[in-house]
Every structure is written in C-alpha cells, then in structure tokens.
Short mmCIF file of C-alpha atoms (C1' of nucleotides) in Angstrom, two decimals:
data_model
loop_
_atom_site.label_atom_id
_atom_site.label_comp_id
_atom_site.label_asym_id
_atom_site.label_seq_id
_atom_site.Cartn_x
_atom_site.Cartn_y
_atom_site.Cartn_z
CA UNK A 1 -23.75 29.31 184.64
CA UNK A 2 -19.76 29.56 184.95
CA UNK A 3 -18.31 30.12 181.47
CA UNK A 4 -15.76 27.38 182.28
CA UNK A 5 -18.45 24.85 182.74
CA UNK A 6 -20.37 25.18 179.63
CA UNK A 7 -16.75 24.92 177.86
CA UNK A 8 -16.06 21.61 179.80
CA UNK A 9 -19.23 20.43 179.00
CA UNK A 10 -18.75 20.82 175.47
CA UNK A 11 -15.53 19.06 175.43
CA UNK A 12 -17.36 15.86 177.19
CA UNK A 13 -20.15 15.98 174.57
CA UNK A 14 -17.42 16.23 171.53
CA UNK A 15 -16.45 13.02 173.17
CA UNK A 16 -19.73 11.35 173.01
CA UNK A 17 -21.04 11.69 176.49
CA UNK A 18 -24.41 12.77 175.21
CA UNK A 19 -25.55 9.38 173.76
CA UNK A 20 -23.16 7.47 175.84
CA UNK A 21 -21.61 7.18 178.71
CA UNK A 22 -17.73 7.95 178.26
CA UNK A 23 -14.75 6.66 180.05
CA UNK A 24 -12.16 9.05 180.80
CA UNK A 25 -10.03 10.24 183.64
CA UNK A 26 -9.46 13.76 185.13
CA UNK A 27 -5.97 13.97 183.63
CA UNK A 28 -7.32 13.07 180.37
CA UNK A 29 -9.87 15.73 180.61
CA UNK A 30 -7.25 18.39 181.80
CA UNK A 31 -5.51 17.76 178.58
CA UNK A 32 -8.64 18.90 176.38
CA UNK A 33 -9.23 21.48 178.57
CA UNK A 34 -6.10 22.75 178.68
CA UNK A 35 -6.10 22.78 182.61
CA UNK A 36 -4.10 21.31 185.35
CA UNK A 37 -5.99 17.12 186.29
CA UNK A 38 -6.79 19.02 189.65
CA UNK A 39 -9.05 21.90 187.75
CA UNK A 40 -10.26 18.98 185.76
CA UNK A 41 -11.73 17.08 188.50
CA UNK A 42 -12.73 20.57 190.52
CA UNK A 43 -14.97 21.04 187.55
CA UNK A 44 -15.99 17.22 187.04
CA UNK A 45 -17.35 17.70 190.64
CA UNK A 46 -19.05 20.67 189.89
CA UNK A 47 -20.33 19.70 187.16
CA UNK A 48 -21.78 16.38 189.38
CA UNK A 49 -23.15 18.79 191.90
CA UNK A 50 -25.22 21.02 189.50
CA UNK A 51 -26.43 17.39 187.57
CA UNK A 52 -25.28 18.63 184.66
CA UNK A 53 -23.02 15.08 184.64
CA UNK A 54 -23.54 11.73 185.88
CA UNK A 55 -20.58 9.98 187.46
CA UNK A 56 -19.37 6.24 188.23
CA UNK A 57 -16.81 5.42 189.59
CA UNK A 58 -14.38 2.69 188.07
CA UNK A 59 -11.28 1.11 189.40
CA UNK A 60 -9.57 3.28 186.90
CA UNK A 61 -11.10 6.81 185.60
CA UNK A 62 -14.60 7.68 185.70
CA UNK A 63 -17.67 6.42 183.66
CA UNK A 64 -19.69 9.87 182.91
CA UNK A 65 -22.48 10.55 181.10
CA UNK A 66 -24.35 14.17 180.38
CA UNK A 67 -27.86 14.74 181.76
CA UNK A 68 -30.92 16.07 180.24
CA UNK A 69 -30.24 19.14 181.94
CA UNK A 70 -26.93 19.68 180.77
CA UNK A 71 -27.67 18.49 177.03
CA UNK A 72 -29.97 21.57 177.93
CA UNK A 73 -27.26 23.94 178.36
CA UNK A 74 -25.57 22.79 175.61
CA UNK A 75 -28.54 23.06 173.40
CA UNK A 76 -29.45 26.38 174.61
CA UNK A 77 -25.82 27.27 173.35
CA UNK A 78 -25.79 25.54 170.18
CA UNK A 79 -29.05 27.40 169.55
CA UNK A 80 -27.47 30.60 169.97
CA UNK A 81 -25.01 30.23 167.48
CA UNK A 82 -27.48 28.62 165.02
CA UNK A 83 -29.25 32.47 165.38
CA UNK A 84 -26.09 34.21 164.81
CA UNK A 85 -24.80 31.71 161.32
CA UNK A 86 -28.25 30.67 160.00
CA UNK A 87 -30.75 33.21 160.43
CA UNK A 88 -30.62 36.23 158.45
CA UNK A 89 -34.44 34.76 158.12
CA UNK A 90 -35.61 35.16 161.93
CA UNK A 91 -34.93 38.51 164.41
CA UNK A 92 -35.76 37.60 168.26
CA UNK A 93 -36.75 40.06 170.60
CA UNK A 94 -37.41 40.63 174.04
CA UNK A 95 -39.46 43.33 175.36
CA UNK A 96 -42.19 44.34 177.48
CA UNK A 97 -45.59 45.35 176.68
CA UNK A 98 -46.62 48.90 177.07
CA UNK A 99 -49.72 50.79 176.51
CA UNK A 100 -50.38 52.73 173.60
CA UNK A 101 -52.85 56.19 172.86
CA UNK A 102 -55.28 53.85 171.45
CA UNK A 103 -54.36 54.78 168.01
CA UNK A 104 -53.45 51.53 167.12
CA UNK A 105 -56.90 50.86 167.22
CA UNK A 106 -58.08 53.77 165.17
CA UNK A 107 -56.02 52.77 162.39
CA UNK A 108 -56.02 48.83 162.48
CA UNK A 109 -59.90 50.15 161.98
CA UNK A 110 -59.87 51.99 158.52
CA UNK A 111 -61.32 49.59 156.37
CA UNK A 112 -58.81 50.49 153.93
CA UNK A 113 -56.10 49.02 155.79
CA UNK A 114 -58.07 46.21 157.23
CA UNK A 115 -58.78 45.39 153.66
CA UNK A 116 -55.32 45.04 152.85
CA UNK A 117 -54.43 43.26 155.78
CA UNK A 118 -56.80 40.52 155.03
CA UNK A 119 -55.24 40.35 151.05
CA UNK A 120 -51.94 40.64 152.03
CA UNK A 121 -51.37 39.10 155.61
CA UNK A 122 -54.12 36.26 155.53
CA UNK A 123 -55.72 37.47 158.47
CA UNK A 124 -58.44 40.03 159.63
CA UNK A 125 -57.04 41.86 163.05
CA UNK A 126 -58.33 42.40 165.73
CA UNK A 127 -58.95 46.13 166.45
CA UNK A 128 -55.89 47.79 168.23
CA UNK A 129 -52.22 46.47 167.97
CA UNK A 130 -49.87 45.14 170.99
CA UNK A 131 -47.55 47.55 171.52
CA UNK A 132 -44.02 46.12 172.95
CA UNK A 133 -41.21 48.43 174.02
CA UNK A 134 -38.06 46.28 173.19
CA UNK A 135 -34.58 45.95 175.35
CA UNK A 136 -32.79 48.75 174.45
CA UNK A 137 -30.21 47.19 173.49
CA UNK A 138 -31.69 45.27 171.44
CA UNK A 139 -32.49 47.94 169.05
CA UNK A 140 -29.24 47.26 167.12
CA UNK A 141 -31.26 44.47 165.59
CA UNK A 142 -33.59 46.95 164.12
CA UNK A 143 -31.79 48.05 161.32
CA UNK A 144 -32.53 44.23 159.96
CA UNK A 145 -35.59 45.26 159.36
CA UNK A 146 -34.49 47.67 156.55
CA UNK A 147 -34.79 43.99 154.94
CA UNK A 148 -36.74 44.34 151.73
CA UNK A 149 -38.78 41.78 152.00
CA UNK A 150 -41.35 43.77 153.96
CA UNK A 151 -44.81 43.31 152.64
CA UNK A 152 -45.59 46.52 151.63
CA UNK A 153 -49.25 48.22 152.51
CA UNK A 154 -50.04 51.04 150.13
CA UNK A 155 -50.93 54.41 151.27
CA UNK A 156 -54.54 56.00 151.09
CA UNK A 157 -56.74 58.63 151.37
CA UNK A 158 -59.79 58.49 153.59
CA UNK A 159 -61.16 61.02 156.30
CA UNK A 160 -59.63 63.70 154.09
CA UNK A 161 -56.38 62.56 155.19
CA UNK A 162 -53.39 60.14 154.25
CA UNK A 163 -52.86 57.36 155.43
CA UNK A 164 -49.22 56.58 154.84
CA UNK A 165 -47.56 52.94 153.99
CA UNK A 166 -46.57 50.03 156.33
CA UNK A 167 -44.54 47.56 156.08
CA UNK A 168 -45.32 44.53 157.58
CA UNK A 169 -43.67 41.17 158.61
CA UNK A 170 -45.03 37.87 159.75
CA UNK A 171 -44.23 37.67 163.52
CA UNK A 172 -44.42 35.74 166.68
CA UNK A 173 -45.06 37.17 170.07
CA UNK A 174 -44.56 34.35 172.51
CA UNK A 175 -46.76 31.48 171.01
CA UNK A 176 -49.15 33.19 169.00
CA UNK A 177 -48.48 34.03 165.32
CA UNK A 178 -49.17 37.92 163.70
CA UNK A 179 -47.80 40.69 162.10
CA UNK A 180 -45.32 43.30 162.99
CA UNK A 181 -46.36 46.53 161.90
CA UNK A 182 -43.95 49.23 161.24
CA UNK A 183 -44.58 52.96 159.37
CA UNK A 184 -42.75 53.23 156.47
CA UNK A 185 -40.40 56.15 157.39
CA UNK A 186 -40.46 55.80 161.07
CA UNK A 187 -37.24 56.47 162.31
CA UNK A 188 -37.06 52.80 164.19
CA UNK A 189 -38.35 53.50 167.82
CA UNK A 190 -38.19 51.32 170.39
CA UNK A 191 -41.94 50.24 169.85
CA UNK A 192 -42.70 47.35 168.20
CA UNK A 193 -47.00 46.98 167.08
CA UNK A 194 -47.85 43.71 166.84
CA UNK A 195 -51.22 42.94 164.94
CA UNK A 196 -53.39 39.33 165.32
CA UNK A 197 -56.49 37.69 164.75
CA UNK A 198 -57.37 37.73 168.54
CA UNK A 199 -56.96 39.39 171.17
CA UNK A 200 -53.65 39.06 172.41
CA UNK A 201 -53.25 40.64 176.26
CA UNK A 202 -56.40 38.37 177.00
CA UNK A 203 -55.30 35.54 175.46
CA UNK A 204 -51.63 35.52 176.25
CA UNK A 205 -52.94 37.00 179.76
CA UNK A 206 -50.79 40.07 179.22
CA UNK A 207 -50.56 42.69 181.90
CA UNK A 208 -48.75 46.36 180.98
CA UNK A 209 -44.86 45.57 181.32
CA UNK A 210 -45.03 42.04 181.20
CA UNK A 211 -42.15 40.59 179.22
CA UNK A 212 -42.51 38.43 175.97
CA UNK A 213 -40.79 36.92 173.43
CA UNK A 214 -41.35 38.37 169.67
CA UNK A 215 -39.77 36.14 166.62
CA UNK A 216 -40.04 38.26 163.37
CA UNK A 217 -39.74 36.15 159.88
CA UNK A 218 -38.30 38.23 157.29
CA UNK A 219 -39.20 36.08 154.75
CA UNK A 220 -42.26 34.48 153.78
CA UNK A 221 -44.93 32.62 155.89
CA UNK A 222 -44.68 31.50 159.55
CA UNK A 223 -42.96 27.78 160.15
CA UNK A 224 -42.63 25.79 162.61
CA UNK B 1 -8.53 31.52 173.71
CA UNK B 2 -10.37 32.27 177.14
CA UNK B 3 -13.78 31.09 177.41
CA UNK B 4 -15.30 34.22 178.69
CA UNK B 5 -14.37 35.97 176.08
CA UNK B 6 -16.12 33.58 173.31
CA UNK B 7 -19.38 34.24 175.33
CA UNK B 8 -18.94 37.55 175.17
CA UNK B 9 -17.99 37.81 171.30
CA UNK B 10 -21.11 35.82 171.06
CA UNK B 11 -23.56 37.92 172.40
CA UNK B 12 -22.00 40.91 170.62
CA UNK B 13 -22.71 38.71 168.05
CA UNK B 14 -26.23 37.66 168.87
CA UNK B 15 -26.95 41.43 168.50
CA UNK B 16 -26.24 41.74 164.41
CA UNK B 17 -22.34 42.78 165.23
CA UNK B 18 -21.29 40.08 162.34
CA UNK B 19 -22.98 41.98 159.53
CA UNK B 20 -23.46 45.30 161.03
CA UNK B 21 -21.69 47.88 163.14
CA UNK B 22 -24.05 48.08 166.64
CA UNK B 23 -23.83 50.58 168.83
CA UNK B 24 -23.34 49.73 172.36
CA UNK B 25 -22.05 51.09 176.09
CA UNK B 26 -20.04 49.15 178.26
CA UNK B 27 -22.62 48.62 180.58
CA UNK B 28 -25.59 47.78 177.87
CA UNK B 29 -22.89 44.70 177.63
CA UNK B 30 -22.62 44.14 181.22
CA UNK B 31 -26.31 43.83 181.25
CA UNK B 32 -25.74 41.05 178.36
CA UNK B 33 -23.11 39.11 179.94
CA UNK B 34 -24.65 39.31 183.54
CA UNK B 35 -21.66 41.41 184.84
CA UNK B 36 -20.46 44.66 185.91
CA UNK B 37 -19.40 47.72 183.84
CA UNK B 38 -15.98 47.32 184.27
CA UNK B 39 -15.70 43.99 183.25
CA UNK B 40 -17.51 44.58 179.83
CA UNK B 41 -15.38 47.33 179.54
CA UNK B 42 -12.38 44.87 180.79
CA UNK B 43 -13.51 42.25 178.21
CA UNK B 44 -13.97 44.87 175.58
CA UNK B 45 -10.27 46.06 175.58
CA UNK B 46 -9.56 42.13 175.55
CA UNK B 47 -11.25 41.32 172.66
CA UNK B 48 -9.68 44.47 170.56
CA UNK B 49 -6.48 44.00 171.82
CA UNK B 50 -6.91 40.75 170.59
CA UNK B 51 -8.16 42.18 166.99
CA UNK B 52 -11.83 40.00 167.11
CA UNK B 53 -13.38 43.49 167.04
CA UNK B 54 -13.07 47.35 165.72
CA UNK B 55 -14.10 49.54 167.94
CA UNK B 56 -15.17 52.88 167.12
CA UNK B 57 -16.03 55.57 169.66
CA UNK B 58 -19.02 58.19 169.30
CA UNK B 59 -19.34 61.06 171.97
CA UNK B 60 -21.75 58.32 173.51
CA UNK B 61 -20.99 54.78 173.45
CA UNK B 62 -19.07 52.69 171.21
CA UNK B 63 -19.40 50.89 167.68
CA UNK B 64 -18.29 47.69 167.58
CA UNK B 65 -17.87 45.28 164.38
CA UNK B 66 -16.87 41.68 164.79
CA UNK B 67 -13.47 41.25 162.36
CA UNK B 68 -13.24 38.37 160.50
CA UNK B 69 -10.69 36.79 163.12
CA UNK B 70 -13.24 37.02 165.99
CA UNK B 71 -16.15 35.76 163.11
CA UNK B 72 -13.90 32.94 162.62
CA UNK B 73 -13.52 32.10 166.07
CA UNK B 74 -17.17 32.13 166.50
CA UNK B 75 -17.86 29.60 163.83
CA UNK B 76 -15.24 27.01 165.18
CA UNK B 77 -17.73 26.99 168.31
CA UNK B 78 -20.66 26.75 166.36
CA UNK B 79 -18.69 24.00 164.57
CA UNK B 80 -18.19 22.36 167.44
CA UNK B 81 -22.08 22.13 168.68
CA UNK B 82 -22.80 21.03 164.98
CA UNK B 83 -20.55 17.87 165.79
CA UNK B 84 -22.52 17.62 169.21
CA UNK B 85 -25.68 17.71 168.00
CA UNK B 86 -26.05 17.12 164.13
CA UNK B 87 -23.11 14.41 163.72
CA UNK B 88 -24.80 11.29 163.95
CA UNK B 89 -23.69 10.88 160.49
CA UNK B 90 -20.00 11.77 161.09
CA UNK B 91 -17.15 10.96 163.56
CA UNK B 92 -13.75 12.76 164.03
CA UNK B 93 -10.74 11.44 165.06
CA UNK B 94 -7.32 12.77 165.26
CA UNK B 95 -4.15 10.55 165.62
CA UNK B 96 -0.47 10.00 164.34
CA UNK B 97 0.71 8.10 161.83
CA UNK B 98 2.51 4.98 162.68
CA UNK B 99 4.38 1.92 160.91
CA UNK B 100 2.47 -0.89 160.45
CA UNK B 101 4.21 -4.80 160.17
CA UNK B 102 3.42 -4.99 156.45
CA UNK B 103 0.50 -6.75 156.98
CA UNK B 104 -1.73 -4.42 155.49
CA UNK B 105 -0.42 -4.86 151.89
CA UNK B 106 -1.06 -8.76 152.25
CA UNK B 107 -4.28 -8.60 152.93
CA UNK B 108 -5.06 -5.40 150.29
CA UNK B 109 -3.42 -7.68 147.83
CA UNK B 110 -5.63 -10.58 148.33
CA UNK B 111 -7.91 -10.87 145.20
CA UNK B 112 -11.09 -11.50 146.86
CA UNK B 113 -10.72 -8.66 149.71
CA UNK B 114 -9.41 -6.32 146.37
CA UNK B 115 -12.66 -7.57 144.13
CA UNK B 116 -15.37 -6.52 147.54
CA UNK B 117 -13.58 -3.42 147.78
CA UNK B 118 -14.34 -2.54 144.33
CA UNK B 119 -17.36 -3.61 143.86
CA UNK B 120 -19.15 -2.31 147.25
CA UNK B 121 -16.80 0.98 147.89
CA UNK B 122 -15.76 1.85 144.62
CA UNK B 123 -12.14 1.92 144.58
CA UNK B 124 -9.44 -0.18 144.00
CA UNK B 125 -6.96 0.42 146.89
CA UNK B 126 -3.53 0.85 146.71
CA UNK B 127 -1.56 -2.09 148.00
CA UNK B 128 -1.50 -1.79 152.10
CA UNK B 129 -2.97 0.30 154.70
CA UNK B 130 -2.22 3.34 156.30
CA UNK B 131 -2.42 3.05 159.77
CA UNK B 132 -3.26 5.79 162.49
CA UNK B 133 -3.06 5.72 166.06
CA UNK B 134 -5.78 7.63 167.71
CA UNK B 135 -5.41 9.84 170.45
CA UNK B 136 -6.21 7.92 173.82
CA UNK B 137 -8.52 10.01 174.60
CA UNK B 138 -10.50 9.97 171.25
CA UNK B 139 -10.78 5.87 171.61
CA UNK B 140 -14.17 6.98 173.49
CA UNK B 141 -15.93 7.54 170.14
CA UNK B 142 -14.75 3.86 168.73
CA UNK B 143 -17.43 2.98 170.10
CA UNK B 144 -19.86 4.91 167.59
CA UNK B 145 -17.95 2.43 164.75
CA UNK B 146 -20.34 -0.49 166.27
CA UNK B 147 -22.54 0.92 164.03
CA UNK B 148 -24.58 -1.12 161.76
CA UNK B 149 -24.26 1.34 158.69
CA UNK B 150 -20.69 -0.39 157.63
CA UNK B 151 -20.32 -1.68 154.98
CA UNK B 152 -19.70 -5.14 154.97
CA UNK B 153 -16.94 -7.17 153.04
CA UNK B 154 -17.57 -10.81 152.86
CA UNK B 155 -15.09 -13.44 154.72
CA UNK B 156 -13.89 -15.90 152.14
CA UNK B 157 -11.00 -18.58 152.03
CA UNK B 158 -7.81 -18.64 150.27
CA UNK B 159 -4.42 -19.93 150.73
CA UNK B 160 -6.03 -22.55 152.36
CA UNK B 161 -6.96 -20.23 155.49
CA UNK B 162 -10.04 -18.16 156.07
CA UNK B 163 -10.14 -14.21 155.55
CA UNK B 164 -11.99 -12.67 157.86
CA UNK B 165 -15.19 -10.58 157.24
CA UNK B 166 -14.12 -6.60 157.42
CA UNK B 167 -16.36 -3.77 158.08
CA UNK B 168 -15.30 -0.55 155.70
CA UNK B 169 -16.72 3.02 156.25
CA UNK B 170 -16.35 5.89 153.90
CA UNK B 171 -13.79 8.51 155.29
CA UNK B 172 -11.55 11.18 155.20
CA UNK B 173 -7.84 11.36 155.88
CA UNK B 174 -6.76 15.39 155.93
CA UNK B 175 -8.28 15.97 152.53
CA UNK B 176 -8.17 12.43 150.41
CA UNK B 177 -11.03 10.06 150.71
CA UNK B 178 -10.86 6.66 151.11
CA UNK B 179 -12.49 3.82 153.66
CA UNK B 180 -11.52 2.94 157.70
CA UNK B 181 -11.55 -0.92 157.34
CA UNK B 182 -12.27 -2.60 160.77
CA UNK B 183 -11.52 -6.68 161.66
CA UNK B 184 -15.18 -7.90 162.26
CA UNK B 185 -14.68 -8.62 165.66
CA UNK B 186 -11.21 -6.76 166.36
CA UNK B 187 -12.11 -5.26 170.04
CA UNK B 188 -10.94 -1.70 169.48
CA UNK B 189 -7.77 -1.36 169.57
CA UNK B 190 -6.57 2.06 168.85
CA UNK B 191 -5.50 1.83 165.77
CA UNK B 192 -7.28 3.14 162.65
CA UNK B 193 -6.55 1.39 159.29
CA UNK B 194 -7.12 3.55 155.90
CA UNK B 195 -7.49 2.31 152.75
CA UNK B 196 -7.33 4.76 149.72
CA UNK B 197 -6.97 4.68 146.04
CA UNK B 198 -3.61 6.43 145.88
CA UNK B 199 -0.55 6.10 147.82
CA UNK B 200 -1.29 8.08 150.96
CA UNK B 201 2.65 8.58 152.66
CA UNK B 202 3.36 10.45 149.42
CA UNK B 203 0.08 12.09 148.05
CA UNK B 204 0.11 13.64 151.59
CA UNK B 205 3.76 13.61 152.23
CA UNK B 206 3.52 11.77 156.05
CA UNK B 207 6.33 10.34 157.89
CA UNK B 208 5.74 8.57 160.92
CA UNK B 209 3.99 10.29 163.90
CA UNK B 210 2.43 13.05 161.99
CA UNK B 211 -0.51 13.84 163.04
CA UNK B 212 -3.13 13.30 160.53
CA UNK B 213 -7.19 14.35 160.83
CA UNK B 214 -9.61 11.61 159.85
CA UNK B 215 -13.48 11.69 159.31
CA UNK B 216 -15.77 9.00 159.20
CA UNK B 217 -18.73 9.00 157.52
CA UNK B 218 -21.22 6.68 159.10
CA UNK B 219 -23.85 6.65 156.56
CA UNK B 220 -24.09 6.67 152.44
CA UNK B 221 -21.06 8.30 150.49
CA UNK B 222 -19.13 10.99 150.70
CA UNK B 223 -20.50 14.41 150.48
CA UNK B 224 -18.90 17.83 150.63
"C1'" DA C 1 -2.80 3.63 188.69
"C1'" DT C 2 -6.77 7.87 189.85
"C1'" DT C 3 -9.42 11.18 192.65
"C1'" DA C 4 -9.63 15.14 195.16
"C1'" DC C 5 -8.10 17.67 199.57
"C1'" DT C 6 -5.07 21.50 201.36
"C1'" DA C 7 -2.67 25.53 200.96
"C1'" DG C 8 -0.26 29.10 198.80
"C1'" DT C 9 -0.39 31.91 194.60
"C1'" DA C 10 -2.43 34.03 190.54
"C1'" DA C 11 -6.24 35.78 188.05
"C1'" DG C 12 -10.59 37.92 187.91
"C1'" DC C 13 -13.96 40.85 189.91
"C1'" DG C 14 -16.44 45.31 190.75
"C1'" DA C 15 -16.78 49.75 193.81
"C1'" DG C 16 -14.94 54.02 193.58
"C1'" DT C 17 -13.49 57.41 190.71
"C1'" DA C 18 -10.46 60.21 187.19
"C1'" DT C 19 -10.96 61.51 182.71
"C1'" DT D 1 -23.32 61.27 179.76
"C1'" DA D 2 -19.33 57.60 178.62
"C1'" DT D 3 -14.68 54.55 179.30
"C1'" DA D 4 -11.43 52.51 181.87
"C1'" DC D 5 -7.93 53.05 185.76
"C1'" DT D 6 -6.67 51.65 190.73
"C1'" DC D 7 -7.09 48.67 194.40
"C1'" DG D 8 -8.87 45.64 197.87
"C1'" DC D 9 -11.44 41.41 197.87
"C1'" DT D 10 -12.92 37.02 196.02
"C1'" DT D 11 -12.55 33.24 193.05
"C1'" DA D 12 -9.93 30.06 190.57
"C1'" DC D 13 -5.62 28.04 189.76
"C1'" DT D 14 -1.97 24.28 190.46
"C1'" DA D 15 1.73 21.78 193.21
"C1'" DG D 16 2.00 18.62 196.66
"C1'" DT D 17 0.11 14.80 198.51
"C1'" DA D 18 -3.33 11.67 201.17
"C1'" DA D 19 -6.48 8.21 200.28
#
DNA sequence: ATTACTAGTAAGCGAGTAT
DNA sequence: TATACTCGCTTACTAGTAA
C-alpha cells in the first residue's frame, strides 16, 4: 500500500467520506493534500482502481465515498497508533513456533509449580509449554516486560534441587488465552513459553515454524 | 512533512522507541517498512536531520529514541484517526472571520430568542453573532449538523412577525465556548454563526478574515 | 466549470560498494 | 559485521491542454 494513498485516504475520511458520500473536486483535494489537482485526481483514480473509493460522477466535481476495504486500511492504521499512545497495557508479538528440549514439560510438571499455577493463573496447564521464537526485531519490546506487574511464582525445592521463580503474564497466542512464562533472571532470549489449559499445536493446528500472533496483558486479567 | 517518513517514525514507534531507546540496523527497518537497506538508512538520516529522532551508534547497529518533536508529530496522526473514527460526537471546522449586516445583534436582542438561550444553553449571549465563513472545502461536514441532537429554540412571534425556530449546538471557537446557532431550515450556506457569553472580536482579539478554529459538539455539554 | 491524458522533469529507489 | 555514498533506473510529479 503506497504511503501517499493511505495519507489521501485519510484526508477524504477527515472530510466525512466514511459515513457519507462527499462532494469535492480534484483541485479541492490537491489543496488538502498539498499536491498539484493533476496528482489529486492520479491518486483519486488509484484509489478507484484498488476500491478503496467509490466514485460518481457529477456535472461538477465528484461524489465519493470510502469502501469497506479502505475504512479497512484506515482502521488498520488508526489501530496502530492506538498501540503506540494507549497501550502500555498490551505487547504484540509475532513469531514462529519452534521446538523445545522437552523441558518445558518437565517443569510445567512439578506439582509445585502446577500448584501455583492453578492459585495464581486460574488455570491447570497442560504439560509442556509452546515455545515461540519472536521477530528479532521485535525483541526491543522485551524490555516491557521488566513491567512489575508480573505475577510472581515463588521458588522451591524438590528433587533435591531449586526450582527458581517465574514471572508470569496473562497472554494470547492467536485466539486462545494463557500465560507467558518467563525465568526470573533470564537474560530476555528470543523465546517466548507460552503455557494453556489445552493443547495448543493441536488445537491451533500448529506445525514447527508456523507464525502466530502473541498479545501479552501486563496488567490484570484477559479482556476482550 | 513527507508521508513516508510518518510511517516510518511509526513503526520505530510501534517497537517501544517512544519510551525506550531500541536498538535497531538499517536493514531490521527495511524489513519493517517493506524496503531496502538503503532506504531505511535514507529515511533514517531524514528523520534525524529532521530532529524526530537521536540516534546513537554502537559498534553494531544503532539506538534510536523518538524526540519529543517526532512524538508530537505522531500524535497529530493519531489525532487525526481519533476524528475519523471516534468523532461522532464532534465536528471541526476551520474558517475566517467575516462581517456580518448587523443582523445578528437584532435577533440576539430579541427577548424571547435571549430567554430560550438561557434557559436551554445556559448563557446569556452577548448582543450579535460572530460569524465564520468555512472553508469550501469543509462545507462537506455541514451536513453532519442535520443532526437531531440540536438543541432546539422555539419559533415565537413578536413585532408582529414570526421568529423562526433555531437549532443551537454547544461549541468551541479557538478556546471560548459558546453555541453554533443554525436557521431551522437555512440550506447550508457556508456561514457559521457563534453565539457566546462574552464579546468574541475582543476576548479573542479577531479582525476580519482571521482564521478562527471551531468545534462542535454534537451531543450533551461541553467536556474537556 | 472539472477530469485526466501527454510529456518532460524531478524525486525516489536499490544494487554495488567504500568505509 | 554495520552505515551510507554513488549512480543508473524507475516512479511520481506538474504544466499544458484535450475532452
């Protein structure tokens, strides 16, 4: 989608076109734009071509009117600033799902944990967590999950070992709801271990490397 | 402002770069912004140049902050989608100032019209309207005024004529509130008449063919 | 009036590459 | 590893103008 597009697009809406259709001409449109009445109607063409825009044709200017698929873009848009002003309460991810050394289940097992799990997360998991390598690029979002409002699992002794802390947030890989599990002093990898009530590479028909979507809340229960 | 470059602030954004400094390569970016190396790089050097980020430079990669400048630009978009998509309840219109014939004081005078205005918007206005011409181009959201929130002031007879019912909303005029008041049945003319306790061409020092911002507010009182 | 085509010019792009 | 320069190519611009 041409940068120059989604701009013009927004300019229509500001002017109503989402509810209504609008009158307005290409030299009127050039002037919000800031663009010459020929660029104007180059894009209001464009625009018509991807049916992002409906068009009719007056004597004078044009009757438009955005479609659902460009309300779409502009949603999609409008969404993405909403994440960057309003959610200090929601991370997104993207990543894709990797194997693990079967660990996960090992320690989702201690009865210990499972316990606290169950107190503290609402939920008993199923054995094993979903392990999701995330974009690297995305791991500049990690550090958000310094965020205190972790829910904290204690540490504990069992097998004549320790079994250290974790900290824990409700999360959301593509539509089902979990947990995000995360040692306490693990210097953030790239892994993400995702913890549920069912099984999730059956249910969400998950193959190794398949990509999905993970929403973490920092704070408090899941929403909707 | 070049659109491009919004997008891309945005999705430097999208990864924590308001609050935080992330750590990125030129080409992590390109990935982002579905381009090539060079450009990120290209837009990079743009958008410092410009001052709407600090860049800092490891022995890999670079650290980027959004500045306040570049935050600021970002929220004027995300105001903009707010008005797209949240504004049922508000309309914006920008226009000059422009003389009136006097006629506005006549009518403002009238004790019935003065008594309505009172009672049902909660001011007494000063004697006469202030009255904006809209931009041409804005006249496309008049039609958002046919709205059945207004609030209605009676038609009544005096002077041995009839007074015509008005419909009033709430609104804004740069920073003092007062009410648009619209003929009943006045097809749209471009022409915006404000009513407002105090004595608008002084309190906010207009002369003809300033420009002036005004907000409507299409439902209940004003808020903040 | 207004739309939009043509054509010449300007801006933007990315492969190659120096640093 | 990186960043960012040069340069040839492509895309996007607007003035002029036909419809």
């Amino acid at each position: 989608m041409k940068y120059y597009l989604i701009l013009t697009l927004k300019e229509i809406a500001l002017l109503g076109a989402i509810e209504n259709k609008i009158e307005i001409s290409s030299d009127e449109l050039a002037n919000k734009i800031n663009s010459s009445q020929q660029t104007a109607s180059r894009y209001l063409l464009e625009l018509d071509k991807k049916n992002l825009i409906n068009r009719e044709f007056g004597i004078k200017k044009q009757i438009i009117r955005i479609t659902t698929e460009g309300k779409k873009i502009l949603e999609h848009e409008y969404v993405d600033f909403e994440r960057i002003f309003n959610l200090s309460d929601k991370i997104y991810f993207k990543g894709n799902v990797i194997s693990g050394l079967g660990e996960g289940r090992y320690y989702t097992e201690q009865s210990s944990y499972k316990k606290q799990f169950i107190d503290k997360l609402g939920f008993k998991p199923y054995p094993g967590t979903l392990n999701v390598k995330i974009e690297y690029i995305e791991k500049n979002k990690l550090r958000l999950l310094k965020d205190n409002r972790a829910i904290i699992i204690d540490e504990f002794k069992a097998d004549n070992r320790t079994f250290g802390s974790v900290r824990c947030f409700y999360a959301r890989i593509n539509d089902i709801d979990g947990a995000i599990v995360l040692p306490l002093r693990s210097h953030y990898s790239q892994i993400l271990e995702f913890i549920s009530p069912t099984y999730l590479r059956e249910k969400l028909n998950l193959k190794d490397d398949d990509e999905v979507n993970i929403t973490i809340f920092l704070k408090g229960k899941i929403e909707d």
